[in-house]
Amino acid sequence: MALLKDLPFTTLQFYATAPYACSYLQGRTARSQVATPSNLIDARLYSDLVRAGFRRSGVFTYRPYCDACRACTPVRLPVERFVPSRTQRRAEKKHENLVAREAPLSFREEHYALYQRYQSSRHSGGGMDQDSREQYAHFLLQSHVDTRLIEFREGSAPDAPLRIVSIIDILDDGLSSVYTYYDPDVEGASYGTFNILWQVRLARLLGLHHVYLGYWIRDSAKMAYKSRFRPLEGRINSAWRELDEDDLG
């Protein structure tokens, strides 16, 4: 991982957080490196930071900075070369009736209720299933960059069932998938896969080259889905390269 002095962002300062329990690997301790001040991180600078392996949570831009672990690998899809698998094409076909619509980046009780159901079902006990309305808003609805909130409904009616909410950032070379949550109670649904494929299509439509998927951890079951999208590029030793079978296990 690059040292602070190696980072090419002269207008910013970087600090390391205190250690905290890792959310993905049991028994591990994690730290993050945070870029400040957040008000100076505009869309252009944020694009540079994402290419350097950073992510965003609300107005905080960070990347893993653990003392003795390098398990987190920033990953992205090269959209021009990406070809969906047969299983992924079936997932896309299964949900072709979903209608995407951009909504204001503001609090809606319907979105929050879906978020709570998703967290309780998929991430119970991780802390986020107890997020208050204020914590939810700080996490997903605060941004200093070009952020879009996309909701997916079963049909075009404004009151059609809400199935997916996806928060994405528009970068100068791609999309950054900030967070996606969806209805956990629809049997046989493949909403997560469908949403990534939708983001790939949107990137192509906008003439962008990548979809940044955040961090992939080889030994984390929660992250396994990312390795199913090929080719997948990872940032290793400060450079992006295609991950091979040895990398992906």
Short mmCIF file of C-alpha atoms in Angstrom, two decimals:
data_model
loop_
_atom_site.label_atom_id
_atom_site.label_comp_id
_atom_site.label_asym_id
_atom_site.label_seq_id
_atom_site.Cartn_x
_atom_site.Cartn_y
_atom_site.Cartn_z
CA MET A 1 0.00 0.00 0.00
CA ALA A 2 1.36 3.47 -0.88
CA LEU A 3 2.76 5.61 1.90
CA LEU A 4 1.16 8.96 2.69
CA LYS A 5 4.02 10.85 1.06
CA ASP A 6 3.54 8.90 -2.17
CA LEU A 7 -0.03 10.05 -2.75
CA PRO A 8 -0.25 12.62 -5.57
CA PHE A 9 -3.01 14.76 -4.01
CA THR A 10 -1.26 17.89 -2.81
CA THR A 11 -4.44 19.70 -1.72
CA LEU A 12 -5.42 16.91 0.68
CA GLN A 13 -4.25 15.52 3.98
CA PHE A 14 -4.47 11.88 4.99
CA TYR A 15 -4.79 10.32 8.40
CA ALA A 16 -5.10 6.78 9.70
CA THR A 17 -7.96 5.85 11.98
CA ALA A 18 -7.63 4.00 15.26
CA PRO A 19 -7.90 0.20 14.96
CA TYR A 20 -11.39 -1.32 14.88
CA ALA A 21 -12.86 -4.79 14.43
CA CYS A 22 -12.87 -5.95 10.81
CA SER A 23 -16.36 -6.35 9.37
CA TYR A 24 -15.39 -9.09 6.93
CA LEU A 25 -12.72 -11.35 8.45
CA GLN A 26 -13.49 -12.61 11.92
CA GLY A 27 -10.84 -11.91 14.53
CA ARG A 28 -8.99 -9.36 12.38
CA THR A 29 -8.32 -5.74 13.28
CA ALA A 30 -8.69 -3.06 10.61
CA ARG A 31 -7.75 0.56 10.08
CA SER A 32 -8.65 3.04 7.36
CA GLN A 33 -6.84 5.90 5.69
CA VAL A 34 -9.12 8.94 5.33
CA ALA A 35 -8.70 11.85 2.89
CA THR A 36 -9.52 15.33 4.20
CA PRO A 37 -10.91 17.94 4.01
CA SER A 38 -13.97 16.39 2.43
CA ASN A 39 -15.28 19.68 1.03
CA LEU A 40 -12.28 19.87 -1.34
CA ILE A 41 -12.98 16.46 -2.86
CA ASP A 42 -14.94 17.27 -5.99
CA ALA A 43 -15.90 14.86 -8.77
CA ARG A 44 -12.53 15.16 -10.56
CA LEU A 45 -10.42 14.63 -7.46
CA TYR A 46 -12.69 11.85 -6.26
CA SER A 47 -12.20 10.05 -9.59
CA ASP A 48 -8.44 10.15 -8.97
CA LEU A 49 -8.92 8.82 -5.45
CA VAL A 50 -11.09 5.92 -6.61
CA ARG A 51 -8.42 4.96 -9.14
CA ALA A 52 -5.98 4.97 -6.18
CA GLY A 53 -8.18 2.48 -4.33
CA PHE A 54 -10.36 4.76 -2.22
CA ARG A 55 -14.11 4.50 -1.57
CA ARG A 56 -16.76 6.78 -0.12
CA SER A 57 -19.08 6.48 2.86
CA GLY A 58 -21.19 9.62 3.02
CA VAL A 59 -18.75 12.54 2.84
CA PHE A 60 -15.83 10.41 4.11
CA THR A 61 -13.39 9.12 1.49
CA TYR A 62 -11.25 6.24 2.72
CA ARG A 63 -9.35 3.09 1.86
CA PRO A 64 -8.12 0.13 3.94
CA TYR A 65 -4.89 0.87 5.79
CA CYS A 66 -4.46 -2.19 7.98
CA ASP A 67 -1.18 -2.82 9.80
CA ALA A 68 -0.67 -6.48 8.90
CA CYS A 69 -3.30 -7.33 6.29
CA ARG A 70 -3.70 -6.66 2.57
CA ALA A 71 -6.81 -8.77 2.00
CA CYS A 72 -8.95 -5.94 0.59
CA THR A 73 -8.45 -5.60 -3.17
CA PRO A 74 -10.12 -2.72 -5.04
CA VAL A 75 -11.84 -4.21 -8.10
CA ARG A 76 -13.51 -2.91 -11.25
CA LEU A 77 -15.13 -4.24 -14.41
CA PRO A 78 -13.73 -3.13 -17.80
CA VAL A 79 -17.09 -2.63 -19.48
CA GLU A 80 -15.87 -2.89 -23.09
CA ARG A 81 -14.52 -6.40 -22.45
CA PHE A 82 -17.10 -7.67 -20.00
CA VAL A 83 -19.30 -10.51 -21.24
CA PRO A 84 -22.05 -11.78 -18.91
CA SER A 85 -22.17 -15.48 -18.15
CA ARG A 86 -25.18 -17.60 -19.00
CA THR A 87 -26.35 -17.40 -15.37
CA GLN A 88 -26.01 -13.63 -15.39
CA ARG A 89 -27.96 -13.35 -18.64
CA ARG A 90 -30.74 -15.40 -17.06
CA ALA A 91 -30.80 -13.05 -14.08
CA GLU A 92 -31.10 -10.08 -16.42
CA LYS A 93 -33.93 -11.73 -18.34
CA LYS A 94 -35.71 -12.69 -15.12
CA HIS A 95 -35.95 -9.06 -14.04
CA GLU A 96 -36.50 -7.34 -17.37
CA ASN A 97 -39.78 -5.92 -16.07
CA LEU A 98 -37.95 -3.74 -13.53
CA VAL A 99 -38.11 -0.04 -14.37
CA ALA A 100 -35.21 2.19 -13.32
CA ARG A 101 -35.90 5.76 -12.29
CA GLU A 102 -33.61 8.40 -10.85
CA ALA A 103 -34.91 9.87 -7.61
CA PRO A 104 -33.69 12.82 -5.51
CA LEU A 105 -30.80 12.11 -3.15
CA SER A 106 -33.03 12.69 -0.14
CA PHE A 107 -34.67 10.68 2.61
CA ARG A 108 -37.76 8.65 1.83
CA GLU A 109 -39.43 6.43 4.39
CA GLU A 110 -40.09 3.78 1.74
CA HIS A 111 -36.38 3.53 0.94
CA TYR A 112 -35.41 3.38 4.61
CA ALA A 113 -37.93 0.61 5.29
CA LEU A 114 -36.48 -1.47 2.44
CA TYR A 115 -32.96 -0.78 3.73
CA GLN A 116 -33.92 -2.04 7.19
CA ARG A 117 -35.46 -5.23 5.78
CA TYR A 118 -32.39 -5.86 3.63
CA GLN A 119 -29.94 -5.33 6.49
CA SER A 120 -31.96 -7.50 8.89
CA SER A 121 -32.09 -10.32 6.34
CA ARG A 122 -28.62 -10.16 4.78
CA HIS A 123 -26.39 -8.53 7.42
CA SER A 124 -28.04 -9.25 10.73
CA GLY A 125 -25.77 -8.65 13.71
CA GLY A 126 -23.30 -6.54 11.76
CA GLY A 127 -24.51 -3.27 13.25
CA MET A 128 -26.00 -1.76 10.10
CA ASP A 129 -29.28 -3.56 10.77
CA GLN A 130 -29.67 -1.14 13.69
CA ASP A 131 -29.00 2.04 11.69
CA SER A 132 -31.25 4.94 12.63
CA ARG A 133 -32.73 7.26 10.04
CA GLU A 134 -29.92 9.71 10.73
CA GLN A 135 -27.22 7.06 10.32
CA TYR A 136 -28.82 5.87 7.08
CA ALA A 137 -28.90 9.43 5.74
CA HIS A 138 -25.25 10.09 6.70
CA PHE A 139 -24.18 6.84 5.05
CA LEU A 140 -26.02 7.10 1.73
CA LEU A 141 -27.57 10.52 1.22
CA GLN A 142 -24.64 12.88 1.85
CA SER A 143 -22.21 13.52 -0.99
CA HIS A 144 -19.86 16.17 -2.37
CA VAL A 145 -19.59 14.45 -5.77
CA ASP A 146 -21.86 13.52 -8.68
CA THR A 147 -24.12 10.97 -7.00
CA ARG A 148 -27.31 9.39 -8.31
CA LEU A 149 -30.01 7.48 -6.45
CA ILE A 150 -31.70 4.96 -8.73
CA GLU A 151 -34.80 3.04 -7.70
CA PHE A 152 -36.11 -0.02 -9.51
CA ARG A 153 -39.81 -0.87 -9.42
CA GLU A 154 -41.97 -3.67 -10.77
CA GLY A 155 -43.50 -1.53 -13.51
CA SER A 156 -43.70 2.14 -14.38
CA ALA A 157 -46.37 3.26 -11.90
CA PRO A 158 -45.02 5.57 -9.16
CA ASP A 159 -46.48 3.28 -6.49
CA ALA A 160 -45.33 0.00 -8.09
CA PRO A 161 -43.49 -2.32 -5.70
CA LEU A 162 -40.00 -1.06 -4.87
CA ARG A 163 -37.40 -3.81 -5.38
CA ILE A 164 -33.94 -2.17 -5.52
CA VAL A 165 -32.32 1.09 -4.48
CA SER A 166 -28.84 1.75 -5.86
CA ILE A 167 -26.49 4.64 -5.04
CA ILE A 168 -23.86 5.31 -7.71
CA ASP A 169 -21.20 7.96 -8.27
CA ILE A 170 -20.35 9.24 -11.75
CA LEU A 171 -16.57 9.41 -12.24
CA ASP A 172 -14.60 10.72 -15.19
CA ASP A 173 -13.74 7.17 -16.31
CA GLY A 174 -16.54 5.05 -14.89
CA LEU A 175 -19.24 4.45 -12.32
CA SER A 176 -18.55 3.74 -8.68
CA SER A 177 -21.09 1.42 -7.09
CA VAL A 178 -21.49 3.00 -3.65
CA TYR A 179 -24.20 0.76 -2.20
CA THR A 180 -27.16 -1.29 -3.35
CA TYR A 181 -29.92 -2.78 -1.25
CA TYR A 182 -32.95 -4.73 -2.37
CA ASP A 183 -36.03 -6.68 -1.39
CA PRO A 184 -34.77 -9.80 0.41
CA ASP A 185 -38.14 -11.54 0.46
CA VAL A 186 -38.72 -12.24 -3.25
CA GLU A 187 -37.99 -15.93 -3.70
CA GLY A 188 -35.55 -16.77 -6.48
CA ALA A 189 -34.66 -13.14 -7.21
CA SER A 190 -31.21 -12.14 -8.48
CA TYR A 191 -31.43 -8.42 -7.80
CA GLY A 192 -27.75 -7.95 -6.98
CA THR A 193 -26.58 -9.52 -10.22
CA PHE A 194 -29.21 -7.64 -12.22
CA ASN A 195 -28.10 -4.34 -10.73
CA ILE A 196 -24.44 -4.80 -11.63
CA LEU A 197 -25.40 -5.68 -15.20
CA TRP A 198 -27.58 -2.56 -15.31
CA GLN A 199 -24.63 -0.45 -14.15
CA VAL A 200 -22.46 -1.95 -16.89
CA ARG A 201 -25.08 -0.99 -19.47
CA LEU A 202 -25.30 2.53 -18.06
CA ALA A 203 -21.51 2.95 -18.16
CA ARG A 204 -21.48 1.92 -21.81
CA LEU A 205 -24.32 4.33 -22.56
CA LEU A 206 -22.36 7.18 -20.95
CA GLY A 207 -19.14 6.24 -22.75
CA LEU A 208 -17.36 5.31 -19.50
CA HIS A 209 -14.81 2.54 -19.23
CA HIS A 210 -15.24 0.94 -15.81
CA VAL A 211 -17.65 -0.02 -13.09
CA TYR A 212 -15.87 0.15 -9.74
CA LEU A 213 -17.25 -2.49 -7.37
CA GLY A 214 -15.41 -1.52 -4.19
CA TYR A 215 -13.32 -4.09 -2.36
CA TRP A 216 -13.07 -7.81 -2.93
CA ILE A 217 -11.73 -10.12 -0.22
CA ARG A 218 -10.80 -13.61 -1.33
CA ASP A 219 -11.66 -15.26 2.01
CA SER A 220 -14.93 -13.39 2.61
CA ALA A 221 -18.13 -15.15 1.58
CA LYS A 222 -19.90 -11.78 1.48
CA MET A 223 -17.57 -10.68 -1.33
CA ALA A 224 -17.65 -13.90 -3.37
CA TYR A 225 -20.22 -12.58 -5.87
CA LYS A 226 -17.75 -10.04 -7.27
CA SER A 227 -15.40 -12.74 -8.54
CA ARG A 228 -18.22 -14.13 -10.73
CA PHE A 229 -17.98 -11.11 -13.04
CA ARG A 230 -15.18 -11.58 -15.57
CA PRO A 231 -12.84 -10.16 -16.57
CA LEU A 232 -12.27 -8.51 -13.21
CA GLU A 233 -9.46 -6.05 -12.63
CA GLY A 234 -7.83 -5.50 -9.25
CA ARG A 235 -5.50 -2.83 -7.92
CA ILE A 236 -2.45 -4.69 -6.64
CA ASN A 237 0.87 -3.08 -5.70
CA SER A 238 -0.46 0.32 -6.78
CA ALA A 239 -1.36 -0.83 -10.32
CA TRP A 240 -4.54 -2.13 -11.96
CA ARG A 241 -4.33 -5.50 -13.69
CA GLU A 242 -6.67 -8.31 -14.68
CA LEU A 243 -7.07 -10.89 -11.93
CA ASP A 244 -6.37 -14.45 -13.01
CA GLU A 245 -7.57 -17.79 -11.65
CA ASP A 246 -4.74 -17.92 -9.12
CA ASP A 247 -5.82 -14.54 -7.76
CA LEU A 248 -9.50 -15.43 -7.65
CA GLY A 249 -9.08 -18.92 -6.28
#
